[in-house]
Coordinates of C-alpha atoms in Angstrom, one line a residue:
X1 CA 0.0 0.0 0.0
X2 CA 2.8 2.3 0.9
X3 CA 4.6 1.7 -2.4
X4 CA 1.3 2.3 -4.4
X5 CA 0.9 5.7 -2.9
X6 CA 4.4 6.6 -3.8
X7 CA 3.9 5.5 -7.4
X8 CA 0.6 7.5 -7.6
X9 CA 2.3 10.7 -6.2
X10 CA 5.2 10.2 -8.7
X11 CA 2.9 10.0 -11.7
X12 CA 1.0 13.1 -10.6
X13 CA 4.2 15.1 -10.2
X14 CA 5.3 13.8 -13.6
X15 CA 2.0 14.9 -15.2
X16 CA 2.2 18.2 -13.4
X17 CA 5.8 19.2 -14.2
X18 CA 6.3 17.6 -17.6
X19 CA 3.1 16.9 -19.4
X20 CA 1.2 20.0 -18.2
X21 CA 3.9 22.5 -19.5
X22 CA 3.8 20.8 -22.9
X23 CA 0.0 21.1 -22.9
X24 CA 0.3 24.8 -21.9
X25 CA 2.8 25.4 -24.7
X26 CA 0.3 24.1 -27.3
X27 CA -2.6 26.0 -25.9
X28 CA -0.8 29.3 -25.1
X29 CA -1.6 32.2 -27.3
X30 CA 1.7 33.9 -26.6
X31 CA 5.3 32.6 -26.7
X32 CA 5.3 29.0 -25.6
X33 CA 8.8 29.0 -24.0
X34 CA 8.0 32.0 -21.9
X35 CA 4.9 30.2 -20.8
X36 CA 6.9 27.2 -19.7
X37 CA 9.4 29.4 -17.8
X38 CA 6.6 31.3 -16.0
X39 CA 5.1 27.9 -15.1
X40 CA 8.3 26.6 -13.7
X41 CA 9.0 29.8 -11.8
X42 CA 5.5 29.7 -10.3
X43 CA 6.0 26.0 -9.5
X44 CA 9.3 26.7 -7.8
X45 CA 7.8 29.6 -5.8
X46 CA 4.9 27.4 -4.8
X47 CA 7.2 24.5 -3.9
X48 CA 9.4 26.9 -1.9
X49 CA 6.4 28.1 0.0
X50 CA 5.2 24.6 0.7
X51 CA 8.8 23.6 1.8
X52 CA 9.0 26.7 4.0
X53 CA 5.7 25.9 5.6
X54 CA 6.7 22.3 6.0
X55 CA 10.0 23.3 7.6
X56 CA 8.2 25.7 10.1
X57 CA 5.8 23.0 11.0
X58 CA 8.6 20.5 11.4
X59 CA 10.6 22.8 13.5
X60 CA 7.6 23.6 15.6
X61 CA 6.8 19.9 16.1
X62 CA 10.5 19.2 17.0
X63 CA 10.4 22.1 19.4
X64 CA 7.2 20.7 21.0
X65 CA 8.8 17.3 21.0
X66 CA 11.8 18.6 22.8
X67 CA 9.7 20.4 25.4
X68 CA 7.7 17.2 25.9
X69 CA 10.9 15.2 26.3
X70 CA 12.2 17.8 28.8
X71 CA 9.0 17.5 30.8
X72 CA 9.2 13.7 30.5
X73 CA 12.8 13.8 31.8
X74 CA 11.8 16.1 34.7
X75 CA 8.9 13.9 35.5
X76 CA 11.2 10.8 35.4
X77 CA 13.7 12.6 37.6
X78 CA 11.0 13.6 40.1
X79 CA 9.6 10.1 39.9
X80 CA 13.1 8.6 40.6
X81 CA 13.5 11.0 43.6
X82 CA 10.1 10.0 44.9
X83 CA 10.9 6.3 44.5
X84 CA 14.2 6.9 46.3
X85 CA 12.4 8.8 49.1
X86 CA 9.8 6.0 49.4
X87 CA 12.6 3.4 49.6
X88 CA 14.5 5.5 52.1
X89 CA 11.3 6.0 54.1
X90 CA 10.5 2.3 54.0
X91 CA 14.1 1.6 55.2
X92 CA 13.7 4.0 58.1
X93 CA 10.4 2.5 59.0
X94 CA 12.0 -0.9 58.9
X95 CA 14.8 0.3 61.0
X96 CA 12.7 1.9 63.6
X97 CA 10.4 -1.1 63.7
X98 CA 13.5 -3.0 64.8
X99 CA 13.6 -0.8 67.9
X100 CA 10.4 -2.4 68.9
X101 CA 12.2 -5.8 68.8
X102 CA 15.0 -4.4 71.0
X103 CA 12.6 -3.2 73.6
X104 CA 10.6 -6.4 73.6
X105 CA 13.7 -8.5 73.9
X106 CA 15.1 -6.3 76.7
X107 CA 11.8 -6.5 78.6
X108 CA 11.8 -10.3 78.3
X109 CA 15.2 -10.5 80.1
X110 CA 16.9 -7.8 82.1
X111 CA 20.2 -9.5 82.3
X112 CA 23.2 -7.6 81.1
X113 CA 24.3 -10.4 78.8
X114 CA 20.9 -10.6 77.2
X115 CA 20.6 -6.9 76.8
X116 CA 24.0 -6.6 75.2
X117 CA 23.3 -9.5 72.9
X118 CA 20.1 -7.8 71.6
X119 CA 21.9 -4.4 71.1
X120 CA 24.8 -5.9 69.1
X121 CA 22.5 -8.2 67.0
X122 CA 20.1 -5.5 65.9
X123 CA 22.8 -2.9 65.2
X124 CA 25.0 -5.3 63.2
X125 CA 22.1 -6.6 61.1
X126 CA 20.1 -3.3 60.5
X127 CA 22.9 -0.7 60.2
X128 CA 25.9 -2.8 58.9
X129 CA 23.8 -5.4 57.0
X130 CA 25.9 -8.1 58.8
X131 CA 29.1 -6.6 57.3
X132 CA 32.3 -5.6 59.1
X133 CA 32.5 -5.7 62.9
X134 CA 30.2 -4.6 65.8
X135 CA 31.8 -4.2 69.3
X136 CA 30.1 -3.4 72.5
X137 CA 32.3 -2.1 75.3
X138 CA 31.3 -1.6 78.9
X139 CA 33.0 0.5 81.5
X140 CA 34.6 -1.4 84.4
X141 CA 33.2 0.1 87.6
X142 CA 36.5 -0.4 89.4
X143 CA 39.1 0.6 86.9
X144 CA 36.9 2.9 84.8
X145 CA 38.4 1.3 81.7
X146 CA 36.6 0.0 78.6
X147 CA 36.1 -3.8 78.5
X148 CA 35.0 -5.7 75.3
X149 CA 31.8 -7.3 76.4
X150 CA 30.1 -8.4 73.1
X151 CA 31.2 -8.6 69.5
X152 CA 29.7 -9.5 66.1
X153 CA 31.9 -10.2 63.1
X154 CA 31.4 -10.8 59.4
X155 CA 34.7 -12.8 59.5
X156 CA 34.3 -15.4 62.3
X157 CA 38.1 -16.0 62.3
X158 CA 38.9 -12.3 63.0
X159 CA 40.5 -11.6 66.4
X160 CA 39.6 -8.4 68.2
X161 CA 42.9 -7.4 69.8
X162 CA 41.7 -4.1 71.3
X163 CA 40.1 -5.6 74.4
X164 CA 40.1 -2.2 76.1
X165 CA 39.3 -0.2 72.9
X166 CA 41.5 1.6 70.4
X167 CA 42.1 5.4 69.9
X168 CA 38.6 5.8 68.4
X169 CA 36.9 4.3 71.4
X170 CA 39.1 6.3 73.7
X171 CA 38.1 9.4 71.8
X172 CA 34.4 8.7 72.4
X173 CA 35.1 7.9 76.0
X174 CA 37.0 11.2 76.5
X175 CA 34.6 13.4 74.6
X176 CA 31.3 11.7 75.6
X177 CA 30.0 12.2 72.1
X178 CA 29.1 10.1 69.0
X179 CA 31.7 9.6 66.3
X180 CA 31.3 9.2 62.5
X181 CA 34.3 8.6 60.3
X182 CA 33.7 8.2 56.6
X183 CA 37.3 7.8 55.6
X184 CA 39.9 7.3 58.3
X185 CA 42.8 8.5 56.0
X186 CA 41.0 11.9 55.5
X187 CA 40.0 12.5 59.2
X188 CA 42.3 15.2 60.7
X189 CA 41.3 14.3 64.2
X190 CA 43.4 11.2 64.3
X191 CA 47.1 10.7 63.7
X192 CA 47.7 8.3 60.8
X193 CA 51.2 7.5 62.0
X194 CA 49.8 6.5 65.4
X195 CA 47.2 4.4 63.6
X196 CA 49.9 2.5 61.7
X197 CA 51.9 2.0 64.9
X198 CA 48.9 0.4 66.7
X199 CA 48.6 -2.3 64.0
X200 CA 44.8 -2.1 63.9
X201 CA 42.7 -4.5 61.9
X202 CA 41.6 -3.1 58.5
X203 CA 39.2 -0.2 59.3
X204 CA 38.3 2.5 56.8
X205 CA 35.0 3.9 58.2
X206 CA 33.2 3.6 61.5
X207 CA 30.3 4.9 63.5
X208 CA 30.2 4.9 67.3
X209 CA 27.9 6.1 70.0
X210 CA 28.2 6.1 73.8
X211 CA 25.8 4.7 76.4
X212 CA 25.2 7.7 78.7
X213 CA 22.6 7.7 81.5
X214 CA 22.3 10.8 83.7
X215 CA 25.9 11.9 83.0
X216 CA 27.1 8.4 83.8
X217 CA 29.2 6.8 81.0
X218 CA 28.2 3.1 80.8
X219 CA 29.9 2.0 77.5
X220 CA 30.2 2.2 73.8
X221 CA 28.4 0.6 70.8
X222 CA 30.6 0.7 67.7
X223 CA 30.3 -0.5 64.1
X224 CA 33.3 -0.4 61.6
X225 CA 34.0 -1.6 58.1
X226 CA 37.0 -1.9 55.8
X227 CA 35.2 0.1 53.1
X228 CA 35.2 3.9 53.0
X229 CA 32.0 5.9 53.2
X230 CA 30.1 2.8 54.4
X231 CA 28.2 4.7 57.1
X232 CA 26.1 7.8 56.8
X233 CA 24.6 10.5 59.1
X234 CA 21.4 8.5 59.1
X235 CA 23.3 5.5 60.4
X236 CA 24.8 7.6 63.2
X237 CA 21.4 9.0 64.1
X238 CA 19.9 5.5 64.3
X239 CA 22.8 4.2 66.3
X240 CA 22.4 7.1 68.7
X241 CA 18.7 6.1 69.2
X242 CA 19.8 2.5 69.9
X243 CA 22.4 3.7 72.3
X244 CA 19.8 5.9 74.2
X245 CA 17.6 2.8 74.6
X246 CA 20.6 0.7 75.4
X247 CA 21.8 3.1 78.1
X248 CA 18.5 2.9 79.9
X249 CA 18.4 -0.9 79.4
X250 CA 22.0 -1.4 80.7
X251 CA 21.3 0.8 83.8
X252 CA 18.1 -1.2 84.4
X253 CA 20.0 -4.5 84.0
X254 CA 22.6 -3.2 86.5
X255 CA 19.9 -2.4 89.0
X256 CA 18.2 -5.7 88.3
X257 CA 21.5 -7.5 88.9
X258 CA 22.1 -5.6 92.1
X259 CA 18.6 -6.5 93.2
X260 CA 19.2 -10.1 92.5
X261 CA 22.5 -10.0 94.4
X262 CA 20.7 -8.3 97.4
X263 CA 18.1 -11.1 97.3
X264 CA 20.7 -13.8 97.6
X265 CA 23.4 -12.0 99.6
X266 CA 23.3 -10.8 103.2
X267 CA 23.5 -7.0 103.3
X268 CA 26.0 -6.9 106.1
X269 CA 28.5 -9.7 105.4
X270 CA 27.9 -10.1 101.6
X271 CA 27.6 -13.9 102.2
X272 CA 24.7 -15.9 100.8
X273 CA 21.4 -15.7 102.6
X274 CA 19.9 -18.7 104.4
X275 CA 17.2 -19.3 101.7
X276 CA 19.7 -19.2 98.8
X277 CA 22.2 -21.3 100.8
X278 CA 19.5 -24.1 101.3
X279 CA 18.9 -24.1 97.5
X280 CA 22.6 -24.5 96.9
X281 CA 22.7 -27.3 99.5
X282 CA 19.9 -29.2 97.7
X283 CA 21.8 -28.7 94.4
X284 CA 25.0 -30.0 95.9
X285 CA 23.1 -33.1 97.3
X286 CA 21.8 -33.9 93.8
X287 CA 25.2 -33.3 92.2
X288 CA 27.1 -35.4 94.7
X289 CA 24.6 -38.2 94.6
X290 CA 24.7 -38.3 90.8
X291 CA 28.6 -38.2 90.7
X292 CA 29.0 -40.4 93.7
X293 CA 31.1 -37.8 95.4
X294 CA 31.3 -36.4 98.9
X295 CA 31.1 -33.0 100.6
X296 CA 31.1 -31.6 104.1
X297 CA 28.9 -29.1 105.9
X298 CA 30.3 -26.7 108.6
X299 CA 28.1 -24.8 111.0
X300 CA 29.9 -22.0 112.9
X301 CA 28.7 -19.9 115.9
X302 CA 30.6 -17.0 117.5
X303 CA 31.3 -17.7 121.1
X304 CA 29.9 -15.2 123.6
X305 CA 28.7 -12.9 120.8
X306 CA 26.1 -11.2 123.2
X307 CA 29.0 -10.1 125.4
X308 CA 30.6 -8.2 122.5
X309 CA 27.3 -6.4 121.9
X310 CA 26.8 -5.6 125.5
X311 CA 30.4 -4.4 126.0
X312 CA 31.1 -2.6 122.8
X313 CA 27.6 -1.9 121.3
X314 CA 25.7 -3.3 118.3
X315 CA 27.9 -1.5 115.9
X316 CA 30.8 -3.4 117.2
X317 CA 28.8 -6.6 116.8
X318 CA 28.4 -5.7 113.1
X319 CA 32.2 -5.2 112.8
X320 CA 32.8 -8.6 114.3
X321 CA 30.4 -10.3 111.8
X322 CA 31.9 -8.5 108.8
X323 CA 35.5 -9.3 110.0
X324 CA 34.7 -13.0 110.6
X325 CA 33.0 -13.3 107.2
X326 CA 36.1 -11.8 105.5
X327 CA 38.4 -14.2 107.4
X328 CA 36.3 -17.3 106.5
X329 CA 36.1 -16.2 102.8
X330 CA 39.8 -15.6 102.6
X331 CA 40.7 -18.8 104.3
X332 CA 38.5 -21.0 102.1
X333 CA 39.1 -19.2 98.7
X334 CA 40.8 -22.2 97.2
X335 CA 38.1 -24.8 98.2
X336 CA 35.2 -23.6 96.0
X337 CA 33.3 -23.2 99.3
X338 CA 29.7 -21.9 99.5
X339 CA 29.4 -19.6 102.5
X340 CA 26.3 -18.3 104.2
X341 CA 25.2 -16.2 107.1
X342 CA 22.7 -18.7 108.4
X343 CA 21.2 -16.4 111.0
X344 CA 22.4 -13.9 113.7
X345 CA 25.9 -14.9 114.5
X346 CA 25.7 -18.4 112.8
X347 CA 27.5 -19.2 109.6
X348 CA 27.2 -22.3 107.3
X349 CA 29.7 -23.5 104.8
X350 CA 29.6 -26.2 102.1
X351 CA 32.9 -27.6 101.1
X352 CA 32.6 -29.8 97.9
X353 CA 34.8 -32.9 97.5
X354 CA 36.0 -33.0 101.1
X355 CA 35.3 -36.1 103.2
X356 CA 34.8 -36.0 107.0
X357 CA 38.4 -36.5 108.0
X358 CA 39.8 -33.9 105.7
X359 CA 37.0 -31.5 106.6
X360 CA 37.8 -32.0 110.3
X361 CA 41.4 -30.9 109.7
X362 CA 40.4 -27.9 107.6
X363 CA 37.8 -26.8 110.2
X364 CA 40.4 -27.0 113.0
X365 CA 42.8 -24.8 111.0
X366 CA 40.0 -22.4 110.3
X367 CA 39.2 -22.2 114.0
X368 CA 42.8 -21.5 114.8
X369 CA 43.0 -18.8 112.1
X370 CA 39.9 -17.1 113.5
X371 CA 41.2 -17.2 117.0
X372 CA 44.5 -15.5 115.9
X373 CA 42.7 -12.7 113.9
X374 CA 42.9 -9.5 115.8
X375 CA 40.4 -6.6 115.6
X376 CA 40.0 -3.2 117.3
X377 CA 36.6 -2.4 119.0
X378 CA 36.3 1.0 120.7
X379 CA 40.1 1.4 120.7
X380 CA 40.5 -2.0 122.4
X381 CA 42.3 -4.9 120.6
X382 CA 40.3 -8.1 120.9
X383 CA 39.6 -11.3 119.1
X384 CA 36.7 -13.9 118.8
X385 CA 36.5 -17.6 118.8
X386 CA 34.0 -19.9 117.2
X387 CA 32.4 -23.3 117.8
X388 CA 32.2 -25.5 114.8
X389 CA 29.9 -28.4 114.0
X390 CA 30.7 -30.8 111.2
X391 CA 28.6 -33.2 109.1
X392 CA 29.5 -35.0 105.9
X393 CA 27.6 -36.5 102.9
X394 CA 26.8 -39.3 102.7
X395 CA 28.3 -40.6 105.9
X396 CA 26.2 -38.4 108.3
X397 CA 23.1 -37.9 106.1
X398 CA 21.7 -37.9 102.6
X399 CA 19.2 -35.1 102.9
X400 CA 19.5 -31.4 103.8
X401 CA 17.5 -31.8 107.0
X402 CA 19.7 -34.7 108.2
X403 CA 23.0 -32.8 107.4
X404 CA 21.8 -29.5 109.0
X405 CA 20.5 -31.3 112.1
X406 CA 23.8 -33.3 112.5
X407 CA 26.0 -30.2 112.0
X408 CA 23.8 -28.1 114.4
X409 CA 23.9 -30.9 117.0
X410 CA 27.7 -31.1 116.7
X411 CA 28.0 -27.3 117.1
X412 CA 26.0 -27.4 120.3
X413 CA 28.2 -30.2 121.5
X414 CA 31.2 -28.0 120.9
X415 CA 29.5 -25.3 122.9
X416 CA 28.8 -27.7 125.8
X417 CA 32.5 -28.9 125.8
X418 CA 33.8 -25.4 126.4
X419 CA 33.5 -23.6 123.0
X420 CA 36.3 -22.7 120.6
X421 CA 36.5 -26.2 119.2
X422 CA 35.3 -28.5 116.4
X423 CA 33.0 -31.4 116.9
X424 CA 31.3 -34.0 114.7
X425 CA 28.7 -36.5 115.5

């Protein structure tokens, strides 16, 4: 069809520009050649007019097409930006939804280990996409130094040598402020020569945020990577949000741990309470029965303790109890002993793996050590003595009631025989 139209148009042009002039020459009343010339001039002028009009329309259409293409490009660019914004918003929503997971996991278990595990896991997966390294440092309450507590690594074989942090962690500790480094080699705050001297693992970019609660520095959560420009300002802001939640969670876990310790430790002597000691005694009975092993139970009572209270006051009595608990703890530190303030001036001790004969010798040495220990009460140097009762598993009993009854009976026997001695039934 297309070729037919072209053929028809060609024939029409042939008739118009070749046959028509010949026809005009024959019919013209004036000079035929002049007629042909005038015809061709008019034809050329008409063709020029048509070409000019066509060119203007073509240019106008091209101009319109360019405008439309520019508008299309602008719309595409805006659409691309909108898509990127939507994706970024979705990523932010996904990130902040992960905070809900942190809070839920923290609420399930307030232990420091569990809290730290949740913080490192979420940070490493959401911010670092499980790439590079995530370290969580806690501040040692005694030395005030950083201690590596939890770590997540892309390379499981990688060894973290900076157990107390490197110069970047110390910078955060010193300034109490978050840190973002896009390219370590271009960061003027740190000495590259010193970095080389410390032989650090390959780190090119990092982001770090402190755990701060009411002006108390608790630790640092840090992410680093061997690639430059791996972390952004958004990563830093999100990490700061996690660290704010983490600071509260770590402080709560610390309070929870202290509460647990207070629940099982005597407030004065720091030894185990009676209720917790009985739980440990039941556990030791099961363990020893299962392993067919032995253990011994000591029950100690301070001789004439009431006289110390009457003579020196109840504050002095507390000093005696604290001093005695320290002496017993120090003396038995190599025996894995379980110590308890059983009530008032009575103490109970479980010594795993020790039979009756060996326990009797150990108890006698402990009694001598206590007798020799000097203390000052109201500017007077004095000392205390103890009466000790001994019972052993399984020789003297196979239940907690039997062992406690036997050791208590032996202790009262020591009291009746003159005190400051060790007895066994």
